[in-house]
Coordinates of C-alpha atoms in Angstrom, one line a residue:
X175 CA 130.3 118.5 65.7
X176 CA 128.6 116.6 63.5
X177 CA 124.9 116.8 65.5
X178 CA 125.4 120.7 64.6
X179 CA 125.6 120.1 60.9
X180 CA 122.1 119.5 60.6
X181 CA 121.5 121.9 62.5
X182 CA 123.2 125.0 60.8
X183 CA 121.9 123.3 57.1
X184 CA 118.6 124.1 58.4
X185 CA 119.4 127.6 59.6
X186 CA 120.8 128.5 56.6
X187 CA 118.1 126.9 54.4
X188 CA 115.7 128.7 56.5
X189 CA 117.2 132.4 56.1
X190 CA 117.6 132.0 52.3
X191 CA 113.9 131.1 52.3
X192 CA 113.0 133.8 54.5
X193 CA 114.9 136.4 52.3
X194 CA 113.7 135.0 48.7
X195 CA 110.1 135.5 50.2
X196 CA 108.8 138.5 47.9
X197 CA 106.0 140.9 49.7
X198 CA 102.6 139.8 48.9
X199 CA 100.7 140.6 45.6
X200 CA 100.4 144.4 45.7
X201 CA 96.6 143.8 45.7
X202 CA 95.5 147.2 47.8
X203 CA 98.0 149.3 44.8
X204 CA 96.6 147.4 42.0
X205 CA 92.7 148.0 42.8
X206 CA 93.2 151.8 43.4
X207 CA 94.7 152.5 39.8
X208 CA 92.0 150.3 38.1
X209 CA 89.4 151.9 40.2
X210 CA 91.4 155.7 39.6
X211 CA 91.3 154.6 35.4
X212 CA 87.4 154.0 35.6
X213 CA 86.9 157.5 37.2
X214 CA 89.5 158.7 34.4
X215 CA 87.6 157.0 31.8
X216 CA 84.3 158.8 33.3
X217 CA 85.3 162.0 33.7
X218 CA 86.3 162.3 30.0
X219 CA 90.0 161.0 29.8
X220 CA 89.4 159.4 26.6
X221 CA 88.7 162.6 25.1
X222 CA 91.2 165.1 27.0
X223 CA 94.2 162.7 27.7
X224 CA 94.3 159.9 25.9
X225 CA 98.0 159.7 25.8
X226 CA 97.5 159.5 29.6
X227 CA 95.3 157.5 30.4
X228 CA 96.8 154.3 27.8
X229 CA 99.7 155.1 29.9
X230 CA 97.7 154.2 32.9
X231 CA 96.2 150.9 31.5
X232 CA 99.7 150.0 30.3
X233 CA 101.5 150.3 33.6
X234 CA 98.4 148.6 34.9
X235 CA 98.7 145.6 32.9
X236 CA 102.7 145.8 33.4
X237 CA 101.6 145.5 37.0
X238 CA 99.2 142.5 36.8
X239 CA 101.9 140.8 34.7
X240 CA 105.0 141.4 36.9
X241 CA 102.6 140.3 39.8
X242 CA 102.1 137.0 37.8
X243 CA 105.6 136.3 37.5
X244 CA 106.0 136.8 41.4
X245 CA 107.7 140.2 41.0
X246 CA 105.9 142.3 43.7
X247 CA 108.5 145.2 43.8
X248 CA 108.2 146.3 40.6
X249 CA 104.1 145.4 40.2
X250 CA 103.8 147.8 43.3
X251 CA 105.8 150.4 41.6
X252 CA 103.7 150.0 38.3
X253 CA 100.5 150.0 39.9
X254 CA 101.5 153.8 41.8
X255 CA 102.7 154.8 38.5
X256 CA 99.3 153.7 36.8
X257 CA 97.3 155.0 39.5
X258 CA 99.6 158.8 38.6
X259 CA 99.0 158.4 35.1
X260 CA 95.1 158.1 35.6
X261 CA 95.1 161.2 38.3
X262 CA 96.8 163.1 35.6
X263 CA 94.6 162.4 32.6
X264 CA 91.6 163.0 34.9
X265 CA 93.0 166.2 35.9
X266 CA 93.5 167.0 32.6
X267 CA 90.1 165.8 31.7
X268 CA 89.2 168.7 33.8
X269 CA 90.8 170.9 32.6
X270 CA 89.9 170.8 29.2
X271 CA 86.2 170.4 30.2
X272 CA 86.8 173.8 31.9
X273 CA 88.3 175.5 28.6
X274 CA 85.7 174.1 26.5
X275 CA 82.7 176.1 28.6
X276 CA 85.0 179.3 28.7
X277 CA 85.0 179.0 25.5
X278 CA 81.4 178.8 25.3
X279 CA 80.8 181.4 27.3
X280 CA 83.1 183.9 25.5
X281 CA 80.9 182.8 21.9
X282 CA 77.8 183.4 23.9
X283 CA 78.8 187.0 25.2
X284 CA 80.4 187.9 21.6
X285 CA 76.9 186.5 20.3
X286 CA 75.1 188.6 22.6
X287 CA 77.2 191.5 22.0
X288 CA 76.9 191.2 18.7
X289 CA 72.6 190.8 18.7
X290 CA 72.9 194.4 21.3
X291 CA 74.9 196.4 18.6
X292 CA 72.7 195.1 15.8
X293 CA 69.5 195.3 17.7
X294 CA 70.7 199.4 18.6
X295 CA 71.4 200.1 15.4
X296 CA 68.2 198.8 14.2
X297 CA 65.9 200.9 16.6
X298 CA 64.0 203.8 14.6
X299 CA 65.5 206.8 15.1
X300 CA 62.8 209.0 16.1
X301 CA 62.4 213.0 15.5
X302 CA 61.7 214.0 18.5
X303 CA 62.0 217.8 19.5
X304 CA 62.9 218.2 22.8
X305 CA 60.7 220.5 24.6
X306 CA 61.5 224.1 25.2
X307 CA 63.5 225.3 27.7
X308 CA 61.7 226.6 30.8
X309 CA 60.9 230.2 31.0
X310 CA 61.9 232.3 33.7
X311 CA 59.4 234.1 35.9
X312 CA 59.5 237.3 35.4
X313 CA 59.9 240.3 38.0
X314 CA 57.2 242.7 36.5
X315 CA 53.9 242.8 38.8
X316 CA 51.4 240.5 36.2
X317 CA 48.6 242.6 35.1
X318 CA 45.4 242.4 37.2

């Protein structure tokens, strides 16, 4: 009995260290939300979503510390999160790209309209008479 003591020490000692082992540094997780903030930051973010995309960088950082401290769960989660938040602000980036030319393009037809009625109402009106009517042939044998 006592050779198996040593025995089931290391067996235990051996599943406690396989189960403390955390997953490896989510590595893959973390470059695809810095590299999805970059685009963000490029596509107009800054401007658009703001509130968005300092939501990304936040969770980002959150990540690269809980990943520091050996806490791989949640730096994985934080890193999808931040990699979410920068989809969003670029998608909203977009979008407000998108309403800023509509509303260029509705000023430039309401200018153009505008320049049409004025240009119309500035043409001389001219006093034409329109020609008279045809005449009809008449029946009567013409005079020879």
């Amino acid at each position: 009995m006592k050779g198996l003591a040593p025995i089931g020490i290391m067996a235990v000692a051996a599943l406690t260290v396989g189960c403390a082992t955390e997953p490896p540094r989510p590595t893959e997780e973390m470059t695809r939300a810095r590299t999805l903030i970059e685009q963000a930051e490029q596509s107009g973010a800054q401007r658009y979503a703001a509130a968005d995309l300092q939501e990304a960088r936040d969770k980002l950082q959150q990540s690269d510390q809980a990943a520091s401290k050996g806490n791989t769960r949640d730096a994985q989660w934080l890193a999808t999160e931040a990699s979410a938040d920068a989809q969003l602000a670029a998608a909203r980036a977009s979008s407000g790209k998108a309403d800023d030319a509509s509303r260029q393009v509705d000023q430039d037809l309401a200018t153009l309209r505008s320049q049409t009625v004025q240009g119309t109402a500035s043409l001389p009106s001219q006093n034409v008479t329109p020609p008279p009517p045809p005449t009809a042939p008449s029946n009567s044998p013409s005079p020879q």
